[in-house]
Amino acid sequence: MIKKKLEATKAEMGFSVARFMLKKHKNPLLNRAAKAASWLNKKRYGKDALDFLDEPPSADSEF
Amino acid sequence: MAHEVFDHPNRLTKPLKRIGERGEGKWQEISWPQAMDEIAEKLKAVIHQYGPEGLAVSSGPWNSSTESGMTRRLMNLLGAPNYISPVALCLGNTAAINRLTYGWMPLPDFENTQCVVIMGHNPHNQSWVWEYIRLRLAEKRGAKLICFDPRVSHTAERADIHLTLNPGTDGALCMGWLSVIIEEELYDKSFVKNWTVGFDALKQRLRNDFTLDKVSRITGVPEHQIAESARMYANASSAIIPWSPITDQHVSSTSAIRAISILRAITGNLDAPGGEMLMGMNPNIVTESQIELNDILTDEQKKKQLGYDKHPAFTFKAADLLSEHSERVFGIKYPNIVKGTNMAVPSPTFRAMAYGDPYPVKAFISIANNALMGYGNQTLIKKAMMNQDLNVSFELFMTPTANLCDYVLPGDTWLERPNLMDSYEWATMLQSSHQLYEPPGECKNVYYFLKQLADRMGLEKHFPWQTITDLFDYRLQPLGLSFNEFRDSYKMLIAEYKHYNYKKTGFATPSGKVELYSSVLEELGCDPLPYYRNVPEPCEEYPLKFFVGIREPQFFQSSQRHTKALRKGNKVPRTFINAADAEKYGLTNGEWATIESVAGKIHMLVLIRDDIPPGLIRVPHGWWLPEEKDLGAFEHNDGIIVPDTDEYLDREQGIPHLKGVPCKIYPRTESREYIGMAGLS
């Protein structure tokens, strides 16, 4: 039960961070912080988070 | 690329009025006021003679997303219940069926999940990109991937477990999983005890009808693989089964979707992190459901909704049984999630249009929807349209549907209008988009069309917004921002979301719990528990099965066939067949073949592929050839060979089976000269 609550809290914090990243901040400091959060978010998945978008076309994406 | 698609010589830029016979392609350009005056007069005459139920509207909500619920608003104000949409067999029906079990349509939490189950769906980098990115990132985090698919798709190749089931048997496989999970006590016992009803009845149904050996025989999946995959799903600390169009298009679609819903629930994944989020309505805007004014449609008119009694699962009949519970939990009686609830059923609607049974429907408006190509039994749809007093199409191009209309009105594209997107009430993400170009000629947005019609039908006070920006300003009032201020303030606004919300509110069902045994289905006269049913098996005359599917990345549904750049990579419709079957039936790669079912026949080019299992062929969706004289409308479309008799329709929803229909295939014998790519502008 405690584990579930912790996981829920972590996921809800993720939503808060996402909301922060997706706002167009007028304050330059907040704007830079949002960009940094966005950069860190991608880095969680390695050096090139979206490398799979450059994979060779599969039989279903080009035929 | 998108601009090239829309900035095209074939683009409709002025209202057109038919001057020849229907389908003859003879048109006169007229002004918007003249078109709207004449349409309103003819619609008034139909309503006067046949009642408001004499109007049917088919709307493609993805292509007219600025309508903001205004189509249903106009129809409800007129008293017209017969709104149909292709979402009846793609996502919308899933939303409606999910509501029967736990009151809402969940959004999968890809961000935190540990296990993803993909059923037949194959998102990739040119199709379903959002889901593809979320899925691949989840895989990078180490989430397990289980794939149901008769063929070896790109997703199946990456899966930890790939279950190569027989087409159309996904629901049975889910019931097999439930058997394993319940018999091995892998379910969330606390959740089942406190938050579900009908567990014992479900258990009995599983023991009677879904023993592992029986499920294995139906699905073709070995028993040990069913058990192993069920354990992987149930033992994951969190798991999701994202929506798939596959189970939307089965003869036992309702049961399949219900079985998936039950899996989500009894494994404790509902509203749990990494599971399935029940997000509810976005409190920052006036929702489309509120704008639609579904409350004002009288009970008498709701009962006239076509399909109401025979196939009630997504009609007003089911929605009314859930309305007070939706209001209790989500604050609205008729949440129109993904625009898929409170709808009429397409097949009965086209029958009423064609034959006047149970009553005449004599006016048809098709909004951003190529209806002739979008549903099963195209032959019926053509007959239905030919039997109308008034056919109107709001479109970008002269589609086969528009070609059978009396008036064709030029619409705008997503690049030519601002927009406010509210995730179709499935989730609470709110986004805006910018207008990049002025609409060409006299192209207008869909709200303009609906307002012009409403004004002429005496409903102007209910459509006070002069422009869509005015409308968006109104919708954003709860947030305290204008549309322009919102656009300048947010890339996206996600409403606050708390897990396990049901502990405070209960679920939006009559019992307040997850209904494994559905009281709503029982009251509708349907089986309250999931069951398995399939279409007739292949026989001597029709020895193969076809499925409609595999998204073609060049096109969206039946659109974009006029674009040379896109057609270069995909010139004509192609059926996929494996080499052994091709040889058996005398087919040659790259040659034309005829595919025939009990409903009709179509022609496609043969493409031999080793990912297609024996006995199965693939038919692409929505093909027509705009360069041909008859637009190629009646030779290639999958809907021609999709039957809609009772044995091919889901009982509860009345939607057709697209995943494993008996058919035959043979080399094309009729000669036919095609103009080909040279005919494209």
XYZ file of C-alpha atoms in Angstrom:
744
model
C 0.000 0.000 0.000
C 2.806 2.395 0.914
C 4.591 1.459 -2.314
C 1.458 2.246 -4.334
C 1.087 5.615 -2.606
C 4.714 6.468 -3.318
C 4.328 5.499 -6.960
C 1.159 7.578 -7.216
C 2.905 10.574 -5.665
C 5.835 10.170 -8.064
C 3.505 9.953 -11.070
C 1.509 12.981 -9.926
C 4.741 14.938 -9.511
C 5.538 13.938 -13.084
C 2.269 15.571 -14.152
C 3.210 18.752 -12.277
C 6.593 18.855 -14.009
C 4.912 18.250 -17.366
C 2.503 21.110 -16.722
C 5.456 23.359 -15.878
C 7.327 22.349 -19.047
C 4.291 22.898 -21.258
C 3.563 26.425 -20.090
C 4.986 29.337 -22.105
C 6.612 31.220 -19.235
C 6.975 34.969 -19.569
C 9.565 35.069 -16.784
C 12.940 34.287 -18.469
C 14.203 32.320 -15.471
C 11.137 30.114 -15.393
C 11.397 29.735 -19.150
C 14.992 28.491 -18.850
C 14.015 26.171 -16.016
C 11.233 24.697 -18.186
C 13.682 24.138 -21.037
C 16.148 22.476 -18.663
C 13.399 20.209 -17.309
C 12.478 19.276 -20.852
C 16.128 18.482 -21.682
C 16.480 16.330 -18.555
C 13.261 14.525 -19.389
C 14.698 13.433 -22.742
C 18.061 12.513 -21.246
C 16.363 9.983 -18.980
C 16.151 7.798 -22.054
C 19.814 8.039 -23.036
C 21.917 10.161 -25.344
C 19.461 10.124 -28.199
C 16.030 9.477 -26.757
C 14.197 9.426 -30.064
C 16.742 7.473 -32.119
C 14.066 4.936 -33.054
C 12.453 7.562 -35.282
C 15.466 7.218 -37.575
C 15.331 3.447 -37.851
C 15.108 2.072 -41.402
C 11.522 1.905 -42.618
C 9.701 -1.270 -41.695
C 7.623 -3.273 -44.156
C 4.572 -1.373 -42.910
C 5.935 2.133 -43.253
C 7.048 1.723 -46.849
C 5.643 -0.752 -49.305
C 3.913 18.171 -47.616
C 0.587 18.944 -45.947
C 0.315 22.235 -47.802
C 0.961 20.449 -51.094
C -1.904 18.104 -50.299
C -4.334 20.949 -49.737
C -3.036 23.598 -52.174
C -4.156 21.474 -55.068
C -6.008 22.144 -58.323
C -8.692 19.612 -57.325
C -9.516 21.518 -54.146
C -13.153 22.574 -53.859
C -13.244 26.341 -53.516
C -16.851 27.291 -54.226
C -20.255 25.872 -53.235
C -21.560 23.544 -55.919
C -25.088 22.615 -56.867
C -25.810 19.444 -58.813
C -27.304 20.056 -62.267
C -27.068 16.546 -63.734
C -28.131 13.187 -62.352
C -26.671 12.084 -59.028
C -23.169 10.792 -59.630
C -22.981 12.280 -63.121
C -20.535 14.938 -62.006
C -22.315 17.972 -63.478
C -22.209 21.010 -61.211
C -23.056 24.672 -61.104
C -21.101 27.091 -58.909
C -23.376 29.066 -56.591
C -22.897 31.463 -53.696
C -22.872 30.402 -50.049
C -26.098 32.331 -49.289
C -27.916 30.665 -52.196
C -26.617 27.234 -51.190
C -27.594 27.668 -47.563
C -31.019 29.123 -48.422
C -31.826 26.168 -50.659
C -30.432 23.562 -48.249
C -32.425 25.041 -45.357
C -35.639 25.126 -47.414
C -35.239 21.493 -48.450
C -34.339 20.413 -44.921
C -37.414 22.199 -43.563
C -39.551 20.344 -46.111
C -38.087 16.974 -45.045
C -38.610 17.753 -41.364
C -42.148 18.965 -42.062
C -43.034 15.761 -43.899
C -41.036 13.118 -41.992
C -40.159 14.724 -38.670
C -36.666 15.641 -37.455
C -35.753 11.940 -37.408
C -35.896 12.199 -41.216
C -32.448 13.852 -41.081
C -29.250 11.815 -40.698
C -25.798 13.351 -40.308
C -22.523 11.498 -40.733
C -19.569 13.386 -39.310
C -15.859 12.668 -39.451
C -14.810 14.347 -36.225
C -11.044 14.195 -36.860
C -11.450 16.243 -40.045
C -13.821 18.829 -38.595
C -12.418 19.268 -35.130
C -13.359 22.938 -34.920
C -17.021 21.999 -34.736
C -16.790 21.946 -30.925
C -19.966 19.902 -30.461
C -22.020 22.187 -32.702
C -23.234 19.416 -35.001
C -24.963 17.594 -32.171
C -26.174 20.927 -30.765
C -27.932 21.766 -34.020
C -29.372 18.260 -34.286
C -30.591 18.218 -30.682
C -32.222 21.617 -31.131
C -33.973 20.293 -34.235
C -34.965 17.105 -32.371
C -32.908 14.941 -34.736
C -31.386 11.834 -33.084
C -29.701 10.204 -36.088
C -26.086 11.260 -35.832
C -23.654 8.639 -37.099
C -19.890 8.649 -37.300
C -17.044 6.345 -38.340
C -15.979 6.449 -34.680
C -18.724 3.817 -34.321
C -16.113 1.355 -35.514
C -12.959 3.112 -34.450
C -12.362 4.277 -30.881
C -15.749 5.881 -30.205
C -17.430 2.534 -29.678
C -14.602 1.462 -27.378
C -15.263 4.544 -25.273
C -18.961 3.730 -25.038
C -18.340 0.091 -24.070
C -15.706 1.000 -21.492
C -18.316 3.172 -19.814
C -20.497 0.110 -19.265
C -17.799 -1.439 -17.078
C -16.340 1.494 -15.139
C -17.943 4.680 -16.436
C -15.147 6.237 -18.492
C -12.594 5.562 -21.237
C -9.131 5.187 -19.676
C -5.963 6.755 -21.035
C -2.907 4.469 -20.754
C -0.076 5.747 -18.560
C 2.818 4.903 -20.882
C 5.083 7.134 -18.811
C 5.123 4.890 -15.763
C 4.019 1.482 -16.935
C 5.951 -1.770 -16.663
C 4.038 -3.786 -19.238
C 2.277 -2.884 -22.498
C -0.164 -5.127 -24.331
C -0.690 -4.222 -27.983
C -3.531 -5.962 -29.777
C -3.062 -6.135 -33.526
C -2.168 -2.481 -33.609
C 1.140 -1.513 -35.188
C 2.056 2.088 -34.439
C 5.231 3.136 -36.221
C 7.184 6.226 -37.132
C 4.752 7.275 -39.838
C 1.502 6.186 -38.281
C 0.156 6.598 -34.761
C 3.329 8.528 -34.001
C 2.256 9.701 -30.525
C 1.571 6.167 -29.378
C 4.667 4.862 -31.149
C 6.936 7.322 -29.336
C 5.354 6.599 -25.942
C 5.593 2.862 -26.565
C 9.244 2.924 -27.637
C 10.188 5.107 -24.660
C 8.393 2.690 -22.334
C 10.348 -0.159 -23.924
C 13.567 1.816 -23.353
C 12.655 2.050 -19.680
C 12.379 -1.727 -19.617
C 8.618 -2.198 -19.910
C 7.622 -5.634 -21.204
C 5.767 -5.825 -24.511
C 3.119 -8.409 -25.334
C 1.674 -8.383 -28.827
C -1.486 -10.037 -30.161
C -1.258 -10.245 -33.947
C -1.887 -12.937 -36.556
C 1.012 -11.571 -38.580
C 4.575 -10.581 -37.779
C 4.351 -6.812 -37.597
C 7.205 -4.505 -36.600
C 5.680 -4.324 -33.112
C 5.393 -8.116 -32.985
C 9.076 -8.445 -33.913
C 10.074 -6.443 -30.822
C 7.637 -8.100 -28.419
C 8.698 -10.168 -25.424
C 5.777 -12.424 -26.264
C 4.066 -12.477 -29.639
C 0.775 -14.360 -29.695
C -0.071 -15.302 -33.285
C -3.787 -15.732 -32.770
C -6.413 -16.433 -35.396
C -8.001 -13.235 -36.739
C -11.029 -12.013 -34.825
C -10.273 -14.052 -31.706
C -8.731 -11.354 -29.485
C -11.761 -11.363 -27.194
C -11.510 -15.119 -26.655
C -7.812 -14.783 -25.879
C -8.598 -12.110 -23.284
C -11.114 -14.486 -21.726
C -8.361 -17.112 -21.640
C -6.152 -14.629 -19.799
C -8.967 -13.971 -17.340
C -9.288 -17.727 -16.741
C -5.591 -18.005 -15.941
C -5.546 -14.891 -13.783
C -8.579 -15.947 -11.763
C -7.753 -19.643 -11.421
C -4.176 -18.856 -10.398
C -5.399 -16.019 -8.133
C -3.177 -13.440 -9.811
C -5.812 -10.708 -9.556
C -5.911 -7.811 -7.090
C -8.026 -9.418 -4.380
C -8.613 -6.275 -2.389
C -9.782 -4.345 -5.459
C -12.025 -7.176 -6.622
C -13.587 -7.526 -3.171
C -14.174 -3.826 -2.572
C -14.708 -2.368 -6.006
C -16.298 -4.903 -8.338
C -19.625 -6.672 -8.747
C -20.216 -9.941 -10.574
C -16.935 -11.703 -9.892
C -18.535 -15.086 -9.156
C -20.723 -14.923 -12.252
C -17.679 -14.079 -14.360
C -15.727 -16.941 -12.811
C -18.533 -19.341 -13.654
C -18.725 -18.086 -17.245
C -14.988 -18.601 -17.605
C -15.155 -22.122 -16.177
C -18.073 -23.039 -18.421
C -17.003 -21.464 -21.690
C -13.339 -20.480 -21.582
C -11.221 -23.361 -20.407
C -7.669 -23.050 -21.655
C -7.962 -25.919 -24.095
C -11.086 -24.378 -25.599
C -9.491 -20.921 -25.838
C -6.462 -22.520 -27.435
C -8.648 -24.202 -30.055
C -10.461 -20.938 -30.857
C -7.398 -18.728 -30.970
C -4.793 -21.145 -32.275
C -2.452 -20.066 -29.460
C -0.889 -22.904 -27.445
C -2.161 -23.219 -23.867
C 1.260 -22.690 -22.317
C 1.670 -19.427 -24.246
C -1.725 -18.171 -23.116
C -0.811 -18.914 -19.507
C 2.703 -17.482 -19.744
C 1.522 -14.219 -21.306
C -1.374 -13.858 -18.839
C 1.100 -14.233 -15.971
C 3.422 -11.643 -17.471
C 0.531 -9.165 -17.705
C -0.957 -9.878 -14.274
C 2.350 -10.031 -12.396
C 3.691 -6.746 -13.754
C 3.653 -4.081 -11.068
C 1.699 -1.936 -13.533
C 0.331 -2.676 -16.977
C -1.648 -1.076 -19.774
C -3.696 -2.318 -22.683
C -3.833 0.735 -24.957
C -6.854 1.114 -27.190
C -6.661 -0.841 -30.409
C -8.936 -0.491 -33.426
C -8.788 -4.272 -33.821
C -11.370 -5.058 -31.174
C -13.564 -2.192 -32.412
C -14.163 -4.121 -35.596
C -15.190 -7.600 -34.520
C -18.462 -9.444 -34.631
C -18.049 -9.820 -30.862
C -16.533 -6.384 -30.365
C -18.581 -5.567 -27.273
C -17.438 -8.727 -25.500
C -13.824 -8.205 -26.540
C -13.791 -4.617 -25.288
C -15.545 -5.695 -22.087
C -12.984 -8.482 -21.537
C -10.155 -5.963 -21.930
C -11.893 -3.615 -19.486
C -12.246 -6.422 -16.967
C -8.573 -7.344 -17.301
C -7.592 -3.759 -16.535
C -9.846 -3.712 -13.504
C -9.189 -7.002 -11.747
C -5.419 -6.613 -12.057
C -5.698 -3.382 -10.073
C -4.566 -1.148 -12.910
C -7.509 1.251 -12.993
C -6.510 4.749 -11.958
C -3.200 3.346 -10.723
C 0.224 4.784 -11.658
C 1.499 3.043 -14.754
C -2.019 1.793 -15.402
C -5.171 3.201 -16.922
C -6.131 6.767 -16.031
C -9.777 7.789 -15.716
C -9.213 11.494 -16.217
C -12.757 12.832 -16.559
C -13.719 16.188 -18.023
C -11.355 19.111 -18.328
C -12.517 21.757 -15.818
C -10.731 24.543 -17.704
C -13.135 24.674 -20.618
C -16.762 24.454 -21.580
C -16.738 20.916 -22.924
C -18.186 19.733 -26.206
C -20.615 17.580 -24.241
C -21.994 20.688 -22.566
C -22.262 22.507 -25.880
C -24.105 19.595 -27.469
C -27.213 20.060 -25.263
C -27.993 16.348 -25.226
C -30.380 16.926 -22.315
C -32.883 18.702 -24.497
C -33.604 15.836 -26.851
C -36.947 14.401 -25.766
C -37.360 10.773 -24.734
C -39.721 10.338 -27.679
C -37.019 11.409 -30.139
C -34.269 9.438 -28.389
C -36.330 6.285 -28.808
C -36.487 6.917 -32.540
C -32.705 6.830 -32.789
C -31.904 4.157 -35.362
C -30.442 1.073 -33.688
C -31.882 2.113 -30.297
C -33.589 -1.213 -29.600
C -31.694 -3.724 -31.703
C -28.097 -2.568 -31.120
C -28.285 -0.232 -28.133
C -24.751 -0.229 -26.680
C -23.672 3.215 -27.892
C -27.098 4.752 -28.473
C -29.093 7.011 -26.157
C -30.674 3.882 -24.701
C -27.421 2.889 -22.968
C -26.348 6.475 -22.321
C -29.575 7.165 -20.423
C -28.898 4.238 -18.093
C -25.535 5.769 -17.230
C -26.457 9.456 -17.205
C -27.156 10.000 -13.494
C -24.010 8.063 -12.561
C -21.880 10.080 -14.969
C -23.291 13.234 -13.435
C -22.489 11.967 -9.932
C -18.829 11.207 -10.716
C -17.875 13.477 -13.603
C -20.445 16.240 -13.349
C -22.102 15.672 -16.710
C -24.960 13.428 -17.770
C -23.891 12.736 -21.345
C -20.114 12.753 -21.616
C -19.525 12.292 -25.309
C -16.104 10.701 -24.994
C -14.340 10.572 -28.374
C -17.706 11.584 -29.821
C -18.654 7.928 -29.527
C -21.668 7.898 -27.263
C -25.351 8.668 -27.840
C -24.987 7.783 -31.528
C -27.313 6.128 -34.000
C -26.044 2.884 -35.523
C -24.766 3.179 -39.119
C -26.268 0.032 -40.710
C -29.866 0.601 -39.500
C -29.514 4.271 -40.472
C -28.546 3.426 -44.044
C -31.376 0.859 -44.198
C -33.860 3.516 -43.119
C -32.438 5.847 -45.754
C -32.647 3.180 -48.461
C -35.935 1.440 -47.610
C -37.849 3.713 -45.209
C -37.763 1.010 -42.550
C -38.734 1.617 -39.726
C -39.378 5.142 -40.994
C -38.112 7.279 -43.873
C -34.865 9.200 -43.562
C -34.800 11.607 -46.487
C -32.072 14.173 -45.783
C -28.404 13.291 -45.386
C -25.571 15.621 -44.468
C -22.033 14.336 -44.620
C -19.584 16.549 -42.761
C -15.891 16.041 -43.511
C -16.719 12.410 -43.967
C -16.491 10.234 -47.032
C -19.449 8.194 -45.785
C -19.799 6.107 -48.932
C -16.319 4.696 -48.263
C -16.395 4.706 -44.489
C -18.749 1.950 -43.365
C -19.630 -1.639 -44.241
C -21.894 -2.601 -47.146
C -21.148 0.203 -49.570
C -23.864 -1.043 -51.927
C -26.466 -0.224 -49.274
C -24.963 3.211 -48.622
C -25.134 4.086 -52.303
C -28.756 2.986 -52.472
C -29.446 5.001 -49.314
C -27.925 8.160 -50.747
C -29.729 7.745 -54.074
C -33.047 7.581 -52.183
C -32.679 10.962 -50.457
C -34.568 14.191 -51.069
C -31.488 16.096 -49.980
C -27.811 15.111 -49.876
C -25.234 17.640 -48.672
C -21.497 17.232 -48.344
C -19.084 19.576 -46.574
C -15.709 18.594 -48.003
C -12.242 19.512 -49.256
C -12.329 17.516 -52.480
C -14.876 15.874 -54.761
C -15.011 12.530 -52.992
C -17.242 9.631 -54.049
C -19.670 10.720 -51.315
C -19.711 14.336 -52.443
C -20.226 13.158 -56.020
C -23.610 11.669 -55.021
C -24.734 14.878 -53.303
C -27.007 17.729 -54.378
C -24.882 20.411 -52.731
C -21.161 20.292 -52.042
C -19.749 22.952 -49.739
C -16.021 23.757 -49.615
C -14.391 23.284 -46.213
C -11.132 24.499 -44.732
C -8.144 22.478 -43.521
C -6.317 22.408 -40.224
C -3.658 24.718 -41.674
C -6.238 27.350 -42.561
C -7.931 27.881 -39.201
C -7.051 28.330 -35.557
C -8.121 25.450 -33.356
C -8.668 24.489 -29.768
C -8.230 20.778 -29.165
C -9.618 19.182 -26.026
C -8.516 15.551 -26.521
C -12.114 14.664 -27.397
C -12.859 14.435 -23.661
C -10.862 11.211 -23.482
C -8.211 13.031 -21.492
C -7.689 16.531 -20.161
C -4.950 17.732 -22.505
C -5.876 21.078 -24.016
C -3.983 22.529 -26.978
C -4.294 25.261 -29.558
C -3.065 25.487 -33.099
C -2.333 28.451 -35.322
C -3.782 29.417 -38.643
C -0.955 29.466 -41.195
C -2.808 30.214 -44.426
C -5.984 31.906 -45.554
C -8.527 29.380 -46.831
C -8.602 29.427 -50.645
C -11.595 30.772 -52.556
C -14.777 30.498 -50.525
C -13.678 27.662 -48.244
C -15.171 27.978 -44.767
C -14.805 26.240 -41.430
C -17.455 23.809 -40.271
C -18.829 26.149 -37.623
C -19.642 28.684 -40.338
C -21.659 26.040 -42.183
C -23.506 24.920 -39.036
C -24.250 28.485 -37.959
C -25.542 29.443 -41.402
C -27.843 26.443 -41.334
C -28.934 27.061 -37.736
C -29.725 30.711 -38.490
C -31.960 29.667 -41.364
C -33.678 27.003 -39.259
C -34.719 29.663 -36.712
C -32.075 28.698 -34.162
C -29.841 31.765 -34.393
C -30.071 32.573 -30.674
C -28.396 29.247 -29.889
C -25.466 30.062 -32.168
C -24.465 33.538 -30.998
C -20.748 33.220 -31.783
C -19.867 34.963 -35.024
C -16.505 33.239 -35.549
C -14.737 30.165 -34.213
C -12.409 32.434 -32.253
C -15.497 33.863 -30.506
C -16.556 30.293 -29.824
C -13.137 29.366 -28.416
C -13.180 32.492 -26.223
C -16.499 31.270 -24.814
C -15.153 27.759 -24.268
C -12.142 29.093 -22.343
C -14.156 31.274 -19.974
C -13.668 28.853 -17.021
C -9.919 29.369 -17.399
C -10.303 33.138 -17.497
C -8.349 33.485 -20.723
C -9.267 34.396 -24.268
C -8.246 32.029 -27.050
C -5.329 34.250 -28.052
C -4.175 34.544 -24.445
C -4.367 30.775 -24.057
C -2.406 30.237 -27.259
C 0.288 32.609 -26.000
C 0.416 31.024 -22.537
C 0.445 27.279 -23.106
C 1.921 24.705 -25.439
C -0.448 22.335 -23.716
C -2.507 22.512 -20.553
C -3.088 19.290 -18.650
C -5.623 19.415 -15.846
C -4.582 18.223 -12.420
C -5.024 14.478 -12.050
C -5.077 12.382 -8.878
C -4.846 8.604 -8.878
C -7.471 6.376 -7.269
C -10.110 9.081 -7.567
C -12.785 6.380 -7.497
C -12.128 5.887 -3.784
C -13.794 9.260 -3.237
C -16.476 9.159 -5.916
C -17.086 5.512 -6.768
C -17.285 4.512 -10.427
C -19.823 6.055 -12.813
C -21.914 2.885 -13.053
C -25.274 2.014 -11.502
C -23.583 0.056 -8.693
C -20.822 2.627 -8.202
C -18.388 -0.242 -8.743
C -16.661 -1.884 -11.679
C -19.381 -3.986 -13.253
C -17.825 -7.271 -14.325
C -21.443 -8.333 -14.703
C -22.944 -5.331 -16.475
C -26.293 -4.219 -15.106
C -26.663 -1.867 -18.071
C -26.207 -4.632 -20.634
C -28.644 -6.771 -18.675
C -31.235 -4.001 -18.714
C -30.660 -3.559 -22.432
C -31.530 -7.212 -22.909
C -27.957 -8.201 -23.769
C -25.649 -10.754 -22.204
C -24.220 -9.063 -19.075
C -21.011 -11.095 -19.325
C -18.503 -11.298 -22.181
C -18.958 -14.214 -24.552
C -17.322 -15.365 -27.768
C -18.850 -15.416 -31.198
C -17.299 -15.334 -34.670
C -18.467 -15.027 -38.250
C -18.938 -18.122 -40.441
C -15.775 -20.103 -41.065
C -14.226 -20.320 -44.537
C -15.957 -22.841 -46.772
C -15.524 -24.356 -50.209
C -16.796 -21.249 -51.971
C -14.933 -18.779 -49.742
C -11.817 -20.650 -48.581
C -9.817 -17.660 -47.276
C -10.393 -14.867 -44.797
C -9.657 -11.203 -45.365
C -8.981 -8.517 -42.815
C -9.236 -4.781 -43.395
C -6.217 -3.078 -41.953
C -2.533 -2.135 -41.914
C -2.439 1.611 -42.042
C -0.979 3.058 -45.225
C 1.341 5.856 -44.144
C 0.679 7.938 -47.260
C -3.016 8.378 -46.499
C -5.476 9.060 -43.709
C -8.494 6.785 -44.135
C -9.943 7.438 -47.630
C -8.221 10.819 -48.067
C -5.303 12.163 -50.088
C -5.656 9.837 -53.084
C -5.499 12.925 -55.326
C -1.927 13.773 -54.293
C 0.628 12.689 -56.846
C 3.546 12.826 -54.414
C 1.778 10.445 -52.043
C 0.409 8.184 -54.736
C 3.921 7.723 -56.190
C 4.704 5.452 -53.252
C 1.317 3.762 -53.271
C -0.337 3.982 -56.670
C -3.250 1.584 -56.382
C -4.852 -0.591 -53.701
C -2.800 -3.664 -52.900
C -3.830 -6.847 -51.226
C -1.210 -8.768 -49.258
C -1.050 -12.531 -49.542
C 1.623 -15.093 -48.717
C 3.523 -16.903 -51.445
C 1.914 -20.320 -50.912
C -1.623 -18.953 -51.200
C -0.656 -16.815 -54.191
C 0.595 -19.897 -55.987
C -2.434 -21.948 -54.937
C -4.849 -19.378 -56.371
C -2.846 -18.598 -59.504
C -1.878 -15.059 -58.508
C 1.173 -13.171 -59.689
C 2.937 -10.455 -57.745
C 2.060 -7.062 -59.241
C -0.949 -8.319 -61.226
C -4.608 -7.481 -60.582
C -6.771 -9.852 -58.570
C -10.453 -9.957 -57.683
C -11.494 -10.474 -54.069
C -15.027 -11.663 -53.507
C -17.185 -12.181 -50.401
C -20.903 -12.750 -49.865
C -21.348 -8.974 -50.084
C -19.602 -8.199 -53.383
C -16.274 -8.047 -55.156
C -13.389 -5.623 -55.511
C -10.139 -5.478 -57.434
C -6.652 -4.981 -56.072
C -3.052 -5.476 -57.070
C -1.324 -8.494 -55.531
C 1.637 -7.983 -53.228
C 3.194 -11.194 -51.938
C 4.449 -10.765 -48.364
C 5.914 -13.291 -45.981
C 4.421 -11.617 -42.881
C 0.907 -12.693 -43.871
C -0.049 -16.131 -42.555
C -1.599 -18.793 -44.810
C -5.350 -18.552 -45.259
C -5.467 -14.808 -44.631
C -5.312 -11.845 -46.988
C -5.111 -8.172 -46.243
C -7.411 -5.563 -47.778
C -6.572 -1.852 -47.378
C -9.232 0.612 -46.313
C -10.993 3.285 -48.275
C -9.542 3.095 -51.785
C -10.907 5.110 -54.693
C -9.155 6.632 -57.686
C -10.016 10.309 -58.204
C -8.423 10.336 -61.658
C -10.947 7.813 -62.993
C -14.224 8.886 -64.571
C -16.324 7.229 -61.892
C -13.731 8.135 -59.234
C -13.029 4.429 -58.949
C -15.597 4.498 -56.195
C -17.258 1.153 -56.735
C -14.367 -1.142 -57.640
C -11.797 -1.043 -54.861
C -13.335 0.005 -51.576
C -13.186 -2.523 -48.748
C -16.743 -1.588 -47.747
C -18.063 -3.323 -50.869
C -17.012 -6.734 -49.542
C -17.809 -6.076 -45.855
C -21.224 -7.639 -45.184
C -23.634 -6.148 -42.669
C -26.191 -8.884 -42.226
C -26.882 -10.012 -38.660
C -24.331 -12.820 -38.631
C -21.595 -10.299 -39.435
C -22.688 -7.566 -37.003
C -21.815 -7.233 -33.349
C -25.097 -7.837 -31.538
C -24.823 -5.066 -28.975
C -23.372 -2.316 -31.204
C -24.450 -3.348 -34.706
C -20.999 -2.665 -36.168
C -19.516 -4.916 -38.881
C -16.744 -7.469 -38.681
C -13.546 -6.425 -40.467
C -11.091 -8.964 -39.105
C -11.497 -12.319 -40.794
C -14.386 -12.375 -43.275
C -14.600 -15.452 -45.567
C -13.613 -14.627 -49.132
C -12.037 -15.931 -52.302
C -9.386 -14.428 -54.528
C -8.590 -15.074 -58.167
C -6.804 -13.364 -61.065
C -8.890 -10.551 -62.462
C -10.632 -11.585 -65.629
C -12.574 -8.435 -66.511
C -10.524 -6.037 -68.589
C -10.413 -2.462 -67.361
C -8.316 0.402 -68.636
C -7.102 2.759 -65.943
C -6.028 6.310 -66.622
C -3.433 5.889 -63.880
C -1.111 8.454 -62.352
C -1.069 10.506 -65.545
C -4.638 11.469 -64.712
C -3.648 13.184 -61.487
C -3.145 16.937 -61.482
